[in-house]
Coordinates of C-alpha atoms and ligand atoms in Angstrom, one line a residue:
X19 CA 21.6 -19.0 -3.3
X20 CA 20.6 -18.5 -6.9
X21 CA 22.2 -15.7 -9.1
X22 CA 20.3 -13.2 -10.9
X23 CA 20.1 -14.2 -14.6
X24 CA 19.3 -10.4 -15.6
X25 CA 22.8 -9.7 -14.1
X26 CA 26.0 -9.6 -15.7
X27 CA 27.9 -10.4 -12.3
X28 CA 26.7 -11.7 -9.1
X29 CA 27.8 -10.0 -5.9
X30 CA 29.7 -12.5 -4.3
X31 CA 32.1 -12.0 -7.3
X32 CA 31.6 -8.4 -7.2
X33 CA 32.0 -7.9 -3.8
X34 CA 34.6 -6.1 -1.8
X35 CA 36.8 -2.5 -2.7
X36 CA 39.2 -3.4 -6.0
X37 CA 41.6 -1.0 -4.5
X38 CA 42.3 -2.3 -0.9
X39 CA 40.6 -5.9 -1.0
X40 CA 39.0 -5.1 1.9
X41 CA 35.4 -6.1 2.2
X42 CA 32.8 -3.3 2.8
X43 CA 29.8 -5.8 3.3
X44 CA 27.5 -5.2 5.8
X45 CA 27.5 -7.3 8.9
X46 CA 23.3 -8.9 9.2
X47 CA 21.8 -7.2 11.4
X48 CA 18.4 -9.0 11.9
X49 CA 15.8 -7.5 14.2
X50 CA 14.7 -10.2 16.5
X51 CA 11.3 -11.7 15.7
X52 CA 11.1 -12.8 19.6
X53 CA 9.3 -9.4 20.4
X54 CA 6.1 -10.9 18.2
X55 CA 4.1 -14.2 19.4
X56 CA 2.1 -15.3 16.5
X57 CA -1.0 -17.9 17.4
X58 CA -1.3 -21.3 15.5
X59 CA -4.4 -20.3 15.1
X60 CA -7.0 -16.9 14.3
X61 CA -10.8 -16.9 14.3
X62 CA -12.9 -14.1 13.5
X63 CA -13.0 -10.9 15.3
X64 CA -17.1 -10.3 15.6
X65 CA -18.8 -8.6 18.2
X66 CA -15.9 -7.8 20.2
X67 CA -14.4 -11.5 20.6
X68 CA -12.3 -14.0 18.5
X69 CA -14.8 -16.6 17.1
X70 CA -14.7 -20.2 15.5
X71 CA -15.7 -19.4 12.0
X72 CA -18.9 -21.5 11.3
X73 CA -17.6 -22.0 8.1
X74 CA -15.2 -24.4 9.3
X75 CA -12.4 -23.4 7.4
X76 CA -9.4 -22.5 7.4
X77 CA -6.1 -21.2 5.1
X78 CA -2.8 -20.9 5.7
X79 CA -0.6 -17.5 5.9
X80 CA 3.2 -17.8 4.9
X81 CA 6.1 -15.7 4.9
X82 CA 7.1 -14.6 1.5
X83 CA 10.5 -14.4 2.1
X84 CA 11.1 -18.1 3.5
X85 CA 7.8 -19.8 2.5
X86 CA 7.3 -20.8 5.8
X87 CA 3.9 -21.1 7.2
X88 CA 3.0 -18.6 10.0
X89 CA -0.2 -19.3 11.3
X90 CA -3.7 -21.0 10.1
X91 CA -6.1 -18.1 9.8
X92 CA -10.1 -18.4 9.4
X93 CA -12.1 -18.1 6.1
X94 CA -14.9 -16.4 6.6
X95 CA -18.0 -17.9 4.9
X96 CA -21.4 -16.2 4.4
X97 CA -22.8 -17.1 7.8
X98 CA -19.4 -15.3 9.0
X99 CA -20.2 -12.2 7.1
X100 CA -23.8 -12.1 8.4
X101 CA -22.7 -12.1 11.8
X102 CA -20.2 -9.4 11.8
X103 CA -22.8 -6.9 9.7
X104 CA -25.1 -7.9 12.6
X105 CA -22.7 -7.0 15.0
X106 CA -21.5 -3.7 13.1
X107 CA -25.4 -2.9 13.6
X108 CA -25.6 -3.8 16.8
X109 CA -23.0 -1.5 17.9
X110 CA -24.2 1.1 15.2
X111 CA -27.7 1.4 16.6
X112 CA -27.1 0.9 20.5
X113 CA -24.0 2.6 21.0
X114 CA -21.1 4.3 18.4
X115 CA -23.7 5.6 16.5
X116 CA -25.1 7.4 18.7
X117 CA -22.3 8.2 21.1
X118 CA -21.1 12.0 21.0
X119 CA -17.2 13.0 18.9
X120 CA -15.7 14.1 22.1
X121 CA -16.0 10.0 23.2
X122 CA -15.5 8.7 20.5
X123 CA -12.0 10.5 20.0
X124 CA -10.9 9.0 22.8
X125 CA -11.1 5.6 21.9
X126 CA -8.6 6.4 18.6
X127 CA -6.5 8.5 20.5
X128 CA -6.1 5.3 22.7
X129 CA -5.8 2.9 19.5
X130 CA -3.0 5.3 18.3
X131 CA -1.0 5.5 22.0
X132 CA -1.1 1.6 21.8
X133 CA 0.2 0.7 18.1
X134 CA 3.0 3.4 18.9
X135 CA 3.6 1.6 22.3
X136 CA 3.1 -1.9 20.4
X137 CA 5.1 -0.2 17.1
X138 CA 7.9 -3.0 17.3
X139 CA 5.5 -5.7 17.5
X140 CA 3.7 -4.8 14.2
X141 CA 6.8 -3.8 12.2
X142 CA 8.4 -7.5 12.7
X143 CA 4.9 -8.8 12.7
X144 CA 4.3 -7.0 9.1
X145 CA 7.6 -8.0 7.9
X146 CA 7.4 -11.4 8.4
X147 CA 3.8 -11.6 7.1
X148 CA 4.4 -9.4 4.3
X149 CA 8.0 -9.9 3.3
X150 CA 9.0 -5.7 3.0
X151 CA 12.0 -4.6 4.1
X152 CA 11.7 -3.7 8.8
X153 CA 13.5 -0.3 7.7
X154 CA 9.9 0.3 6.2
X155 CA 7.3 -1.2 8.3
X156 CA 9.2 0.7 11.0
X157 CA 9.8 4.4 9.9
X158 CA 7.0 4.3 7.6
X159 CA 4.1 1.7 7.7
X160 CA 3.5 2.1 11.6
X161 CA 4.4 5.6 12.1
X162 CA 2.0 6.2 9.7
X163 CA -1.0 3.9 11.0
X164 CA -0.7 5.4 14.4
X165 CA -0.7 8.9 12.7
X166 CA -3.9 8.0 11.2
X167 CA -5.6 7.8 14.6
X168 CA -4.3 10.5 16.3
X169 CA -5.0 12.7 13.2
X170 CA -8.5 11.4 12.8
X171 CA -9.3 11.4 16.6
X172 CA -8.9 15.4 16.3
X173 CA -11.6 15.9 14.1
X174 CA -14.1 13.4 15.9
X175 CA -15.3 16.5 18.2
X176 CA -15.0 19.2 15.1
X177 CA -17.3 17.3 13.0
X178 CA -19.9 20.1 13.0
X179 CA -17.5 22.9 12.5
X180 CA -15.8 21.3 9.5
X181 CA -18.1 22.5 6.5
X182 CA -20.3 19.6 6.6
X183 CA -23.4 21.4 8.4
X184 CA -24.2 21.9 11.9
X185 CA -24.7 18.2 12.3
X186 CA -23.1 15.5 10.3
X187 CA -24.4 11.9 10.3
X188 CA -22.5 9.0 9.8
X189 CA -23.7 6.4 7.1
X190 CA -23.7 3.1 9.1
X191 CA -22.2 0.2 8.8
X192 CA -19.2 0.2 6.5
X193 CA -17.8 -2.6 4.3
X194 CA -13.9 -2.6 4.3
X195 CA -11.8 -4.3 2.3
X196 CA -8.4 -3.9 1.4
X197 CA -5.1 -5.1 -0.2
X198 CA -1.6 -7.1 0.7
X199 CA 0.4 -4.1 0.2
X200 CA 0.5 -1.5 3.0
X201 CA -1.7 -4.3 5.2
X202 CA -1.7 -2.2 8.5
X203 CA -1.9 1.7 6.8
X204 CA -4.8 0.5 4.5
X205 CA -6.7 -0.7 7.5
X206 CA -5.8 2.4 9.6
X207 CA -6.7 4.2 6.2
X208 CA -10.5 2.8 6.7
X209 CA -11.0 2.3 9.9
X210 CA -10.0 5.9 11.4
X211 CA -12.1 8.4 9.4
X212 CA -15.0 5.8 9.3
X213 CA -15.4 5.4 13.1
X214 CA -14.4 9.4 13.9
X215 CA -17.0 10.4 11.9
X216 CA -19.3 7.8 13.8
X217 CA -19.6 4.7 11.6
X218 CA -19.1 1.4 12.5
X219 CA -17.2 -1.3 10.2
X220 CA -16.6 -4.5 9.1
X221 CA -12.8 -4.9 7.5
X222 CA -11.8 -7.7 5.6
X223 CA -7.9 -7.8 5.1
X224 CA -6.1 -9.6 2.2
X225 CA -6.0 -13.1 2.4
X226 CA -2.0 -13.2 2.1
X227 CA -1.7 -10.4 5.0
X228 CA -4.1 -11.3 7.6
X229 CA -1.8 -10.7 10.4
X230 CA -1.0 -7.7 11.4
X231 CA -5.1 -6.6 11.3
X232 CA -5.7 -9.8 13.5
X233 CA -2.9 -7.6 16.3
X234 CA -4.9 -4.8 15.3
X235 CA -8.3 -6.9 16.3
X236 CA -6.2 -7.2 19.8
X237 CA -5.7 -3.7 20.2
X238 CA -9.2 -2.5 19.3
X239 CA -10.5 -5.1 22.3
X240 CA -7.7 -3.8 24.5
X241 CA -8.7 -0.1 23.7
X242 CA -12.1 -0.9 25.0
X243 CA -14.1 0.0 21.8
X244 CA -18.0 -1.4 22.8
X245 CA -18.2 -4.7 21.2
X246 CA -19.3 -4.8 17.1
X247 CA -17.7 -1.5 16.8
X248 CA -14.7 -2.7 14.4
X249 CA -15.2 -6.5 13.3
X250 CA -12.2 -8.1 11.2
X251 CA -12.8 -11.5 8.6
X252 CA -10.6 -12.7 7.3
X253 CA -10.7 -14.7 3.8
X254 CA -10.5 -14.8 0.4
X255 CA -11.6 -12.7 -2.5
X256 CA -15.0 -14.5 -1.6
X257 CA -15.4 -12.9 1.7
X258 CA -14.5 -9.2 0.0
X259 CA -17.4 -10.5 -2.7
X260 CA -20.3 -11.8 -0.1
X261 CA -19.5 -8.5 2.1
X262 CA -19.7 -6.4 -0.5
X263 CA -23.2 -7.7 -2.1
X264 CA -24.5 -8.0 1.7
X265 CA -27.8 -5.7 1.8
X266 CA -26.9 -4.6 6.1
X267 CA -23.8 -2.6 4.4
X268 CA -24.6 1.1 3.7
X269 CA -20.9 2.3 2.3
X270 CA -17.8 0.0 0.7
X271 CA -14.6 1.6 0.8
X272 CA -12.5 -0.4 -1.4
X273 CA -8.4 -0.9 -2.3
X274 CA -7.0 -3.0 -4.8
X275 CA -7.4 -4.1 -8.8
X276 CA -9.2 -1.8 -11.2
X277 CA -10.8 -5.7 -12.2
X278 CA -12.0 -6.1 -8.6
X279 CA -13.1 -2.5 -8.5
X280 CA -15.6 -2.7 -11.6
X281 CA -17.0 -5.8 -10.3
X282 CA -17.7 -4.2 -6.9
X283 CA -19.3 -1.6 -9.0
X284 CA -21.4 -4.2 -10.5
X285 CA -22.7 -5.7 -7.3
X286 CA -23.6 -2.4 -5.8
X287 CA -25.4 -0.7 -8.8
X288 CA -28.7 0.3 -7.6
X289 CA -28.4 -0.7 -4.2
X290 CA -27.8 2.9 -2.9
X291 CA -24.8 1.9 -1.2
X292 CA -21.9 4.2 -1.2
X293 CA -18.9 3.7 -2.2
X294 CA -15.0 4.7 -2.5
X295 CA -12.2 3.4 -4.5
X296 CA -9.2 3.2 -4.6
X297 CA -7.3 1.3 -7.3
X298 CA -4.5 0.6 -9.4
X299 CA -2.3 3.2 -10.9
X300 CA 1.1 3.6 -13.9
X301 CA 2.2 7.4 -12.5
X302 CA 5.1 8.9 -14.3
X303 CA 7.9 10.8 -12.6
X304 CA 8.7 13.3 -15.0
X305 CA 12.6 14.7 -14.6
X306 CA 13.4 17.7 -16.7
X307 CA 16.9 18.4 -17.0
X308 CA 17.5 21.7 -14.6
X309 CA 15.8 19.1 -12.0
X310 CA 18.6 18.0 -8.8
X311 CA 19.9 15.3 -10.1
X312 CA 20.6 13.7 -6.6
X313 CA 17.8 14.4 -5.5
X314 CA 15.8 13.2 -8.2
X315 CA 17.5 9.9 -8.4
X316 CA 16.3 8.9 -4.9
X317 CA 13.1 10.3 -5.9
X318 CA 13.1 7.5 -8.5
X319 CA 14.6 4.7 -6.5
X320 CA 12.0 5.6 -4.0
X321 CA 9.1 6.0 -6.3
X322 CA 9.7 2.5 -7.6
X323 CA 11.6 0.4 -5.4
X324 CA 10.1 1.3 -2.4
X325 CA 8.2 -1.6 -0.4
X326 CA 9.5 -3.5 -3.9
X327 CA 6.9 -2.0 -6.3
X328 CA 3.7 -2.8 -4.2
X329 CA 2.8 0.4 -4.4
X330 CA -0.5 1.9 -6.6
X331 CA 1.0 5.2 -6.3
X332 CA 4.8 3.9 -7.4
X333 CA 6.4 6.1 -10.0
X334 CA 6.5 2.9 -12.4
X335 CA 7.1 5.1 -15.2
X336 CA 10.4 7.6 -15.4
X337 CA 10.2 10.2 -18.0
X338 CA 13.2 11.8 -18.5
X339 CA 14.3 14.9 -20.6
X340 CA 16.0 13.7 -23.8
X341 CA 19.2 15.9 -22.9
X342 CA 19.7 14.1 -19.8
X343 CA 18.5 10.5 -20.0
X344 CA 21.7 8.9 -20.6
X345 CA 23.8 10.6 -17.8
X346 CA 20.4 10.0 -15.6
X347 CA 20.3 6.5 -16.6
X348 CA 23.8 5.8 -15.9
X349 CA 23.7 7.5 -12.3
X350 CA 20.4 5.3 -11.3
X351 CA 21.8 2.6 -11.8
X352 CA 24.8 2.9 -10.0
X353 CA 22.7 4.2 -7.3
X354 CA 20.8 0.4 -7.9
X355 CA 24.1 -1.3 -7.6
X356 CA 24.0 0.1 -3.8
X357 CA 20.6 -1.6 -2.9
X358 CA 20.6 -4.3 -0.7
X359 CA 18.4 -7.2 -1.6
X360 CA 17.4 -10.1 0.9
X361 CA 16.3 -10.9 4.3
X362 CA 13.2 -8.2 5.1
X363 CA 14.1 -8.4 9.1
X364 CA 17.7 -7.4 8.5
X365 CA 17.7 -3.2 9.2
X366 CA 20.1 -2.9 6.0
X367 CA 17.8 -4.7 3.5
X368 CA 16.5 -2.3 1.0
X369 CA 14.2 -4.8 -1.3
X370 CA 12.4 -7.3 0.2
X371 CA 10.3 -10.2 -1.0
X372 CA 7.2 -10.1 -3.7
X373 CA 4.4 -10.9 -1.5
X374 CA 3.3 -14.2 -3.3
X375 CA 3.8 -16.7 -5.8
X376 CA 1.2 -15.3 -7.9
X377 CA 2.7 -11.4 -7.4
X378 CA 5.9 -13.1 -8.8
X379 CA 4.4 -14.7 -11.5
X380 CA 2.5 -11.7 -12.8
X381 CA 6.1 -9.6 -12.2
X382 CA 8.1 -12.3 -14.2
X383 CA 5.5 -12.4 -17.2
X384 CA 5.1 -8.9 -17.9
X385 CA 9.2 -8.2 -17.6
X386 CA 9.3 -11.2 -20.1
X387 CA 6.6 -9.2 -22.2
X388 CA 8.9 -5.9 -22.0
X389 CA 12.4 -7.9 -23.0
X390 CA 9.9 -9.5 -25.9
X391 CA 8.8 -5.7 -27.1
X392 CA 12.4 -4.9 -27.2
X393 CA 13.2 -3.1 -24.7
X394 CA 16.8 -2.9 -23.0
X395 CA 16.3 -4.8 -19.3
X396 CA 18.6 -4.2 -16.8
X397 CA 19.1 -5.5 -13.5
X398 CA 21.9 -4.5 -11.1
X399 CA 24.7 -7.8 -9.5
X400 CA 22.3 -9.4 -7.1
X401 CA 21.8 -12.8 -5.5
X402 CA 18.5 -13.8 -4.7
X403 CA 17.9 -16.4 -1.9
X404 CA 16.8 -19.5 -3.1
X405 CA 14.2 -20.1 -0.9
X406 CA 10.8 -17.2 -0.9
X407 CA 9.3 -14.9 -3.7
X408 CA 11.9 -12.6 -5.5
X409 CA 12.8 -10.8 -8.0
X410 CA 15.8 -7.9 -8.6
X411 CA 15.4 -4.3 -9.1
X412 CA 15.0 -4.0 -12.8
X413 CA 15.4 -1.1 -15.5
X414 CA 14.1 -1.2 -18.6
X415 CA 15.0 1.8 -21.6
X416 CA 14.4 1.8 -24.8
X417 CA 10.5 1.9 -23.6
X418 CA 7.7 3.0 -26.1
X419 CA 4.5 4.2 -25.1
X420 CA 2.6 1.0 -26.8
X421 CA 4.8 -1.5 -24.6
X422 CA 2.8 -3.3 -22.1
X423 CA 5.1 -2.4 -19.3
X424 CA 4.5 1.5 -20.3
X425 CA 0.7 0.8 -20.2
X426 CA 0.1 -1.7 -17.5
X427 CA 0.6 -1.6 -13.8
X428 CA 3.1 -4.3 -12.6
X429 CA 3.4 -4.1 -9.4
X430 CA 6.9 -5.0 -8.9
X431 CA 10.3 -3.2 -8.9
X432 CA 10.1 -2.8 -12.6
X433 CA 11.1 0.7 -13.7
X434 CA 10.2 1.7 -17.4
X435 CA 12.5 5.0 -19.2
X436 CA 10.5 6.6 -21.4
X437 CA 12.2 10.2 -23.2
X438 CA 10.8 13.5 -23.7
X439 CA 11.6 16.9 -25.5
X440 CA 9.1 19.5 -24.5
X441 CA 7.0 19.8 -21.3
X442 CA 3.9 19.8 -23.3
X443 CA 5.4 16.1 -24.9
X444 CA 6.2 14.9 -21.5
X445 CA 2.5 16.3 -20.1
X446 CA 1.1 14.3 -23.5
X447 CA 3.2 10.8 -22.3
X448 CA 2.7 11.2 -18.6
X449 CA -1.4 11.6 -19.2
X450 CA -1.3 8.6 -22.3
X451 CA -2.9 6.0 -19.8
X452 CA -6.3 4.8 -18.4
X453 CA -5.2 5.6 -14.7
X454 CA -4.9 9.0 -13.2
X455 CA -3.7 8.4 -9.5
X456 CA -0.1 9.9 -8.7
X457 CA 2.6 11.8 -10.8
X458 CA 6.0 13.1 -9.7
X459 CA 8.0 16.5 -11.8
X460 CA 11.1 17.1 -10.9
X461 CA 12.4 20.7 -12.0
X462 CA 13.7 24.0 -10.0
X463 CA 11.7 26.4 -11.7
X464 CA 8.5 26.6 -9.7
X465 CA 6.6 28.4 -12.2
X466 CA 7.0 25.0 -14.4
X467 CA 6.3 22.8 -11.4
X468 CA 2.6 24.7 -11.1
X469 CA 1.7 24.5 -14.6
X470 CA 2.7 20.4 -14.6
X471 CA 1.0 20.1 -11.7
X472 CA -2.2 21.6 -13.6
X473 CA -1.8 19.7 -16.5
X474 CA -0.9 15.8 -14.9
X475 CA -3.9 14.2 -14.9
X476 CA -3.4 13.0 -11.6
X477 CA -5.5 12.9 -7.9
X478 CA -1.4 13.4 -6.2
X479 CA 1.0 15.2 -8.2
X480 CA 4.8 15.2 -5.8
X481 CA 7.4 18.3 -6.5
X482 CA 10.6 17.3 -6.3
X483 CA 10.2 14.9 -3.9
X484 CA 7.9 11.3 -4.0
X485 CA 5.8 8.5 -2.1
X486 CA 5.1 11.2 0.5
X487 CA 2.3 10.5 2.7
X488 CA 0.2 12.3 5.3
X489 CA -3.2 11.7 7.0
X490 CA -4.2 15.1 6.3
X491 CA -3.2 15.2 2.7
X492 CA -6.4 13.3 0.2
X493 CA -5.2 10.6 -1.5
X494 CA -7.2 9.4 -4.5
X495 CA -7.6 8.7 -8.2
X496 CA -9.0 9.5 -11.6
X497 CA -10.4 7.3 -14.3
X498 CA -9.6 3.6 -13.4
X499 CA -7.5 4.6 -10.4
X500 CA -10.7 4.9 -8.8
X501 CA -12.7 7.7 -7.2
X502 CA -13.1 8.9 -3.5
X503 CA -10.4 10.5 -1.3
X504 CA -8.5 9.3 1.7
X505 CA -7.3 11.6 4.0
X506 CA -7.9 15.1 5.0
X507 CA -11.3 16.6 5.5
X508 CA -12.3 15.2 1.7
X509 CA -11.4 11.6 3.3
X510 CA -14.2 12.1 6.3
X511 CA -16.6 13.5 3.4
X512 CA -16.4 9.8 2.6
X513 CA -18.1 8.8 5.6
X514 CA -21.1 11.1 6.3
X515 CA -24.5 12.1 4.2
X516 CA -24.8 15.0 2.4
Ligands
NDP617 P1 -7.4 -7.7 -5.5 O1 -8.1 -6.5 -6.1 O2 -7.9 -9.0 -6.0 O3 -7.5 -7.7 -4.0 C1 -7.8 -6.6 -3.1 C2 -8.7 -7.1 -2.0 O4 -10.0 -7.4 -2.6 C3 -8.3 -8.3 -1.3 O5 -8.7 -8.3 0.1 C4 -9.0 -9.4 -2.0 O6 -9.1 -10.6 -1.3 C5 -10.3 -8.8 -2.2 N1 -11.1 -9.4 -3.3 C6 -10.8 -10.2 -4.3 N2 -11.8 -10.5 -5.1 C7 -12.9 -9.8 -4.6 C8 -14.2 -9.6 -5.0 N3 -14.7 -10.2 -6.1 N4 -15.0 -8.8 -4.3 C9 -14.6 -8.2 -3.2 N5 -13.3 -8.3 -2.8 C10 -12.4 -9.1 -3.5 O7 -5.9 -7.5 -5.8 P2 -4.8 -8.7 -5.9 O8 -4.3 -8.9 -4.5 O9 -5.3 -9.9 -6.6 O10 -3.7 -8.0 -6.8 C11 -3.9 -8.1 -8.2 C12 -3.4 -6.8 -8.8 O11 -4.1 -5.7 -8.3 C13 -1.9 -6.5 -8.4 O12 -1.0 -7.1 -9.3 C14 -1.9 -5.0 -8.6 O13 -1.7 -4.7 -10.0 C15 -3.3 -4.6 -8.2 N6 -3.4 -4.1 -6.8 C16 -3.5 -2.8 -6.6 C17 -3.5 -2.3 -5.3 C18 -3.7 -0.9 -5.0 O14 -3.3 -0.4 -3.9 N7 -4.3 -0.1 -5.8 C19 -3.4 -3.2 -4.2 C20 -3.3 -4.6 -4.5 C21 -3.3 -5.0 -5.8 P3 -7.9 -11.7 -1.4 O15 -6.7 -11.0 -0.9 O16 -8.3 -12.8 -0.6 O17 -7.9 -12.0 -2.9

């Protein structure tokens, strides 16, 4: 075990209650990763089938919190992506295209039954691939993917009674591709309104979180979808590139980087294609001082330090009221102190492990740019295993608005404490950035919780609460967050002419 530099002590000396000497630590209490049987090996899911990618190739996928490898997985090459766009045709043209709602929404309402009955499964499987906390991946990621399909089985059979006109056609075939960070949810995020509203799709998952959409692939071919329906490569950033620029796509819904989503721009101008995104984000959670305090502190821990930062949405900027910052300040972090760092299959672990090397990396420079700029960093007594991708909880005050960790989006548990006076200073700092995807207010006058919500340039905008989710809620940006909405009735917009 390595200590924590940022901290002042680390827990094993802090440990245990000064006024009995008895030690409160928590027993481990690993979930057992016996329930999930990962393969040595993954091909391609085309056409209904696991295929040998005729690229040859392969990479392999490792779990962030040990560095061990988990399984060899294939790298879809060009050939790869013609084959699964002529499959997603295929099946377009001869049978989910033209197959009436009322069918169709039975095949998700059976992909939903089995992830809940396989829910156990994915959550270790996720874990393990992805290095969050199980406490997550099971009352939040899975929950939430199988809630995706039951929610967007019900509207299969309403299409043409939702305000899209009597008839609403699909667009085709759909290009897919999404991030590390909620690897399952994004895919259930694309795949459920796209094939309820009749498409068919061809998903390519992050090349550090392959897993859990290759048991997804299984579940899809278990559910009896016709073959080509759903098709999952996996790959690299060049598989999301050669899907993206291939001419047999007709929409790209896209999560990740602001970089990646100008280039996909790029590709597609002209083309006609359609497109979605959904990008990167630097919301502030804005806490005025009649707000609950208790409340609003696990609104903060939870905007930031949930799934360890990952999060485009994370509340990565606090804003508090000048009359309250310090007490606010002082009670956050002895809430931090509380958090449990370490092993993402133990059910007590609160932080996980950063996804990869390079997540790390990008984490470690930009808190070394903060400390640099002068603000105060803060982390609370940790120890952080010496083997796997980590990094503490960490608070930085003393933050002005032309620091790079005020302006840029980290990604990590980094928390930035900014101060205002005046709602109208605190509407002026929250809306000083080029993103526009998520805010929090925290406040018990309601009156002053509409007019923020108003004036916060933001697609979500949480009232005293944060990092709530729903299928039937849109979720989407402004500016370089992106544009498009996921979710809700705008989400299925997404998917059909007009
Ligand atoms: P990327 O945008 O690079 O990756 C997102 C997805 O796009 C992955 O499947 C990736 O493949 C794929 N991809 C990469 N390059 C291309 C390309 N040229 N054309 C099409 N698809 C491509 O994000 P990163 O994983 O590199 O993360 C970098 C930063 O992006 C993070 O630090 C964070 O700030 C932000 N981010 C934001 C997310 C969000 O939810 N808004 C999610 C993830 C990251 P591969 O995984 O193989 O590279």
């Amino acid at each position: 075990m390595v200590s924590n530099p940022g901290s002042p002590v680390a827990a094993g000396e802090a440990g245990g209650d000064l006024r009995t000497g008895t030690d409160w630590e928590y027993a481990p209490a690993p979930e057992s990763r016996d329930i999930v049987s990962i393969h040595d090996e993954y091909g391609l899911f085309i056409g209904g089938e696991f295929t040998a990618p005729v690229s040859g190739e392969h990479f392999s996928t490792v779990n962030p919190a040990s560095e061990e490898p988990l399984a060899s997985v294939a790298q879809a090459g060009e050939a790869d992506v013609d084959r699964a766009v002529a499959a997603a045709r295929q099946a377009y043209d001869q049978s989910w295209g033209k197959m009436p709602g009322r069918e169709r929404a039975k095949y998700l309402y059976r992909i939903a039954r089995v992830i809940q009955e396989r829910a156990r499964e994915f959550a270790v499987l996720e874990s393990l691939d992805n290095g969050k906390p199980i406490k997550e991946t099971r009352d939040v990621d899975i929950p939430l993917a199988a809630a995706h399909f039951f929610y967007h089985a019900g509207w299969a059979d309403k299409l043409g009674y939702a305000g899209f006109g009597p008839d609403p056609r699909p667009i085709g075939v759909a290009g897919q591709v999404i991030p590390w960070n909620f690897p399952l949810l994004m895919a259930a995020w694309k795949l459920a309104p796209a094939l309820a509203t009749g498409n068919t799709c061809v998903l390519k998952p992050a090349e550090t979180t392959p897993l859990s959409a290759l048991l997804l692939a299984e579940v899809i071919a278990e559910a009896g979808l016709p073959p080509g329906t759903v098709n999952i490569i996996t790959g690299d950033g060049r598989t999301g590139r050669d899907l993206v620029a291939h001419p047999g796509v007709d929409k790209i819904a896209f999560t990740g980087s602001t970089e990646v989503g100008k280039q996909i721009q790029r590709t597609i101008a002209g083309t006609g294609k359609r497109l979605t995104l959904e990008l990167g984000g630097k919301a502030a959670n804005v806490v005025f001082d009649d707000a609950p305090i208790d409340q609003a502190i696990e609104g903060i821990v939870n905007g930031i330090f949930f799934n360890q930062g990952h999060v485009c949405c994370a509340g990565s900027r606090l804003l508090a009221q000048e009359s309250i910052a310090d007490p606010l300040l002082d009670r956050l972090k002895a809430r931090l102190e509380t958090l449990r760092l370490g092993d993402p299959l133990d059910k007590n672990t609160d932080i996980g492990a950063i996804n990869s090397r390079e997540q790390l990396d990008k984490i470690t420079s930009l808190a070394a740019a903060g400390e640099a700029e002068g603000g105060q960093r803060w982390s609370p007594a940790c120890v952080l295993p010496d083997r796997g991708y980590w990094f503490p909880p960490t608070v930085f005050s003393g933050v002005s608005q032309s620091h790079r960790i005020a302006r840029e989006e980290i990604f990590g548990p980094v928390l930035s404490v900014l101060t205002f006076r005046t709602p109208e200073e605190a509407v002026a700092k929250a809306n000083n950035t080029p993103y526009g995807l998520s805010a929090g207010v925290w406040t018990e006058k309601g009156s002053r919780i509409l007019s923020m919500a108003q004036k916060l340039r933001a697609g979500v905008v949480w009232a005293n609460t944060y990092n709530r989710f729903d299928p039937a809620s849109p979720f989407g940006g402004y500016q370089e967050s992106g544009f498009g909405r996921e979710g809700g009735r705008a989400g299925l917009a997404a998917y059909l002419h007009g």
